[in-house]
Amino acid sequence: AIQLYEQYVTNFPTSDNAYELRFYFAELLYRKAQKLTPKSRKNNPPKTARDYFAKAAYQYDVTVRKSNKLQSQFKKQAAFSELLCYEALSGRTGSVELKGAGKKLRGLIKNKDGSVSWKRETIKKWDLRLLKSYERYLSILHKQKDKDERLQSFFKTGAIYYSYKHYRKSMNIFSMMAREFPTHELSR
């Protein structure tokens, strides 16, 4: 089935059915990647599964970008599923916690003038793509209807920046989260 869907979206990318079939093609790729990933390796899928996750993420991305007023029924689901693919590829599946939160920030350097600096780490390829997909997902989610999903997306985005010592960026993300969810325990 994967091959048939791939042939269709490759040969007829602008047909009336291409939008819907591309989404289902991505779903098949994602399911195949999941089947190839043993539970014990959920945060480190084997190479074949990683290839399928990457292909699925691309097809979900195209589905979101091709969404318009006439064809948008898969936009939110495709954006969310793209996140799941990048979480698998970056080894960030499951719940998130801030390691060292509430403690002294790692790697701070006190300068001669009294200011503080630190060396930010380079964000890895799959985490960069994950961050971009979270940003897009947040832009798709409705502020009132999708509160839980927005909260989790803010938190996970901030946690990724924090893990790479991009403290200012993570602080900005957490500040946006606190403004939107002032009473939630994650915002405190």
Coordinates of C-alpha atoms in Angstrom, one line a residue:
A1 CA 0.0 0.0 0.0
I2 CA 2.9 2.4 0.8
Q3 CA 4.2 2.0 -2.7
L4 CA 0.9 2.7 -4.3
Y5 CA 0.3 5.9 -2.3
E6 CA 3.8 7.0 -3.0
Q7 CA 3.4 6.5 -6.7
Y8 CA 0.1 8.4 -6.7
V9 CA 1.4 11.5 -4.8
T10 CA 4.5 11.5 -6.9
N11 CA 2.7 11.2 -10.3
F12 CA -0.3 13.3 -9.4
P13 CA 0.8 15.9 -6.8
T14 CA -1.9 18.4 -7.7
S15 CA -4.9 16.2 -8.3
D16 CA -8.1 16.6 -6.4
N17 CA -7.3 13.6 -4.3
A18 CA -3.6 14.3 -3.7
Y19 CA -4.2 16.2 -0.4
E20 CA -6.1 13.4 1.3
L21 CA -4.0 10.6 -0.2
R22 CA -0.8 12.4 0.9
F23 CA -2.1 12.5 4.5
Y24 CA -2.9 8.7 4.4
F25 CA 0.5 8.0 2.8
A26 CA 2.1 9.8 5.8
E27 CA 0.0 7.8 8.2
L28 CA 1.1 4.5 6.6
L29 CA 4.8 5.6 6.8
Y30 CA 4.3 6.5 10.4
R31 CA 2.6 3.2 11.3
K32 CA 5.4 1.3 9.5
A33 CA 8.0 3.3 11.5
Q34 CA 6.2 2.4 14.8
K35 CA 6.1 -1.3 13.9
L36 CA 9.8 -1.3 13.2
T37 CA 10.6 0.3 16.6
P38 CA 10.7 -2.1 19.6
K39 CA 9.3 -0.6 22.8
S40 CA 12.7 -0.8 24.4
R41 CA 14.1 1.5 21.7
K42 CA 11.3 4.1 21.6
N43 CA 13.8 6.9 22.2
N44 CA 16.4 5.4 19.8
P45 CA 14.6 3.8 16.9
P46 CA 16.6 1.5 14.5
K47 CA 17.8 3.0 11.2
T48 CA 15.0 1.6 9.1
A49 CA 12.4 3.0 11.5
R50 CA 14.2 6.4 11.5
D51 CA 14.0 6.5 7.7
Y52 CA 10.2 5.9 7.8
F53 CA 9.8 8.5 10.5
A54 CA 11.7 11.0 8.3
K55 CA 9.6 10.2 5.2
A56 CA 6.4 10.5 7.2
A57 CA 7.4 13.8 8.7
Y58 CA 8.1 15.2 5.2
Q59 CA 4.7 14.0 4.0
Y60 CA 2.9 15.5 7.0
D61 CA 4.8 18.8 6.4
V62 CA 3.6 18.9 2.8
T63 CA 0.1 18.1 3.9
V64 CA 0.1 21.1 6.3
R65 CA 1.7 23.4 3.7
K66 CA -0.9 22.4 1.1
S67 CA -3.8 22.9 3.4
N68 CA -6.1 25.7 2.3
K69 CA -9.7 26.8 2.8
L70 CA -11.0 24.1 0.5
Q71 CA -8.8 21.3 1.9
S72 CA -7.8 21.6 5.5
Q73 CA -9.4 18.7 7.3
F74 CA -6.0 17.1 8.0
K75 CA -4.0 20.2 8.8
K76 CA -4.1 20.0 12.6
Q77 CA -3.6 16.2 12.7
A78 CA -0.8 16.3 10.2
A79 CA 1.0 19.0 12.2
F80 CA 0.6 17.0 15.4
S81 CA 1.8 13.8 13.7
E82 CA 4.8 15.6 12.2
L83 CA 5.7 16.5 15.8
L84 CA 5.5 12.8 16.8
C85 CA 7.9 11.9 14.0
Y86 CA 10.4 14.5 15.0
E87 CA 10.1 13.5 18.7
A88 CA 11.0 9.9 17.7
L89 CA 13.9 11.1 15.5
S90 CA 15.3 13.3 18.2
G91 CA 14.8 10.8 21.0
R92 CA 12.3 12.9 22.9
T93 CA 9.2 10.7 23.1
G94 CA 7.2 10.6 26.3
S95 CA 6.9 13.1 29.1
V96 CA 9.3 16.0 29.5
E97 CA 11.0 17.3 32.6
L98 CA 13.5 20.1 33.0
K99 CA 16.6 18.6 34.4
G100 CA 18.1 20.9 36.9
A101 CA 15.1 23.2 37.0
G102 CA 15.0 25.3 40.2
K103 CA 18.8 24.9 40.6
K104 CA 21.7 26.9 39.5
L105 CA 21.9 27.1 35.7
R106 CA 24.6 24.9 34.1
G107 CA 27.8 26.4 32.7
L108 CA 27.4 30.0 33.8
I109 CA 30.5 32.1 33.6
K110 CA 30.9 35.2 35.7
N111 CA 32.7 37.9 33.6
K112 CA 35.1 40.5 34.9
D113 CA 32.5 43.2 34.6
G114 CA 30.1 41.2 36.8
S115 CA 27.9 40.1 34.0
V116 CA 27.1 36.5 33.5
S117 CA 27.4 34.5 30.2
W118 CA 27.3 31.0 29.1
K119 CA 28.1 28.9 26.0
R120 CA 25.0 27.8 24.2
E121 CA 25.1 24.4 22.6
T122 CA 24.3 23.9 18.9
I123 CA 20.9 22.5 18.5
K124 CA 20.9 19.2 16.6
K125 CA 19.2 18.7 13.3
W126 CA 16.1 16.8 14.4
D127 CA 15.6 19.0 17.5
L128 CA 15.7 22.1 15.1
R129 CA 13.0 20.5 13.0
L130 CA 11.0 19.6 16.1
L131 CA 11.2 23.2 17.3
K132 CA 10.0 24.5 13.9
S133 CA 7.1 22.0 13.9
Y134 CA 6.1 23.0 17.5
E135 CA 6.1 26.7 16.4
R136 CA 3.9 25.9 13.5
Y137 CA 1.6 23.6 15.6
L138 CA 1.2 26.4 18.1
S139 CA 0.1 28.8 15.3
I140 CA -2.5 26.2 14.2
L141 CA -4.0 25.5 17.6
H142 CA -6.9 27.6 18.8
K143 CA -6.2 29.4 22.1
Q144 CA -9.5 28.5 23.7
K145 CA -10.3 25.1 22.3
D146 CA -6.8 23.6 22.4
K147 CA -5.5 24.7 25.8
D148 CA -3.9 21.5 26.9
E149 CA -2.1 21.0 23.6
R150 CA -0.9 24.6 23.6
L151 CA 0.4 24.2 27.2
Q152 CA 2.3 21.0 26.4
S153 CA 3.7 22.5 23.2
F154 CA 5.0 25.6 25.0
F155 CA 6.5 23.5 27.7
K156 CA 8.2 21.0 25.4
T157 CA 9.6 23.8 23.2
G158 CA 11.0 25.7 26.2
A159 CA 12.5 22.4 27.6
I160 CA 14.3 21.8 24.3
Y161 CA 15.8 25.3 24.3
Y162 CA 16.7 24.9 27.9
S163 CA 18.5 21.5 27.3
Y164 CA 20.8 23.3 24.8
K165 CA 21.5 26.2 27.2
H166 CA 19.5 28.6 25.1
Y167 CA 18.3 30.1 28.4
R168 CA 17.0 33.4 27.1
K169 CA 14.9 31.7 24.4
S170 CA 13.6 29.1 26.8
M171 CA 12.7 31.9 29.3
N172 CA 10.8 33.8 26.6
I173 CA 8.8 30.6 25.7
F174 CA 8.1 29.9 29.4
S175 CA 7.0 33.5 29.8
M176 CA 4.5 33.2 27.0
M177 CA 3.2 30.0 28.6
A178 CA 2.9 31.8 32.0
R179 CA 1.0 34.7 30.4
E180 CA -1.4 32.3 28.6
F181 CA -1.7 29.9 31.5
P182 CA -1.1 31.9 34.7
T183 CA -2.7 29.5 37.1
H184 CA -1.3 26.2 35.8
E185 CA 1.4 24.5 37.9
L186 CA 3.8 24.3 34.9
S187 CA 3.7 28.1 34.7
R188 CA 4.9 28.6 38.3

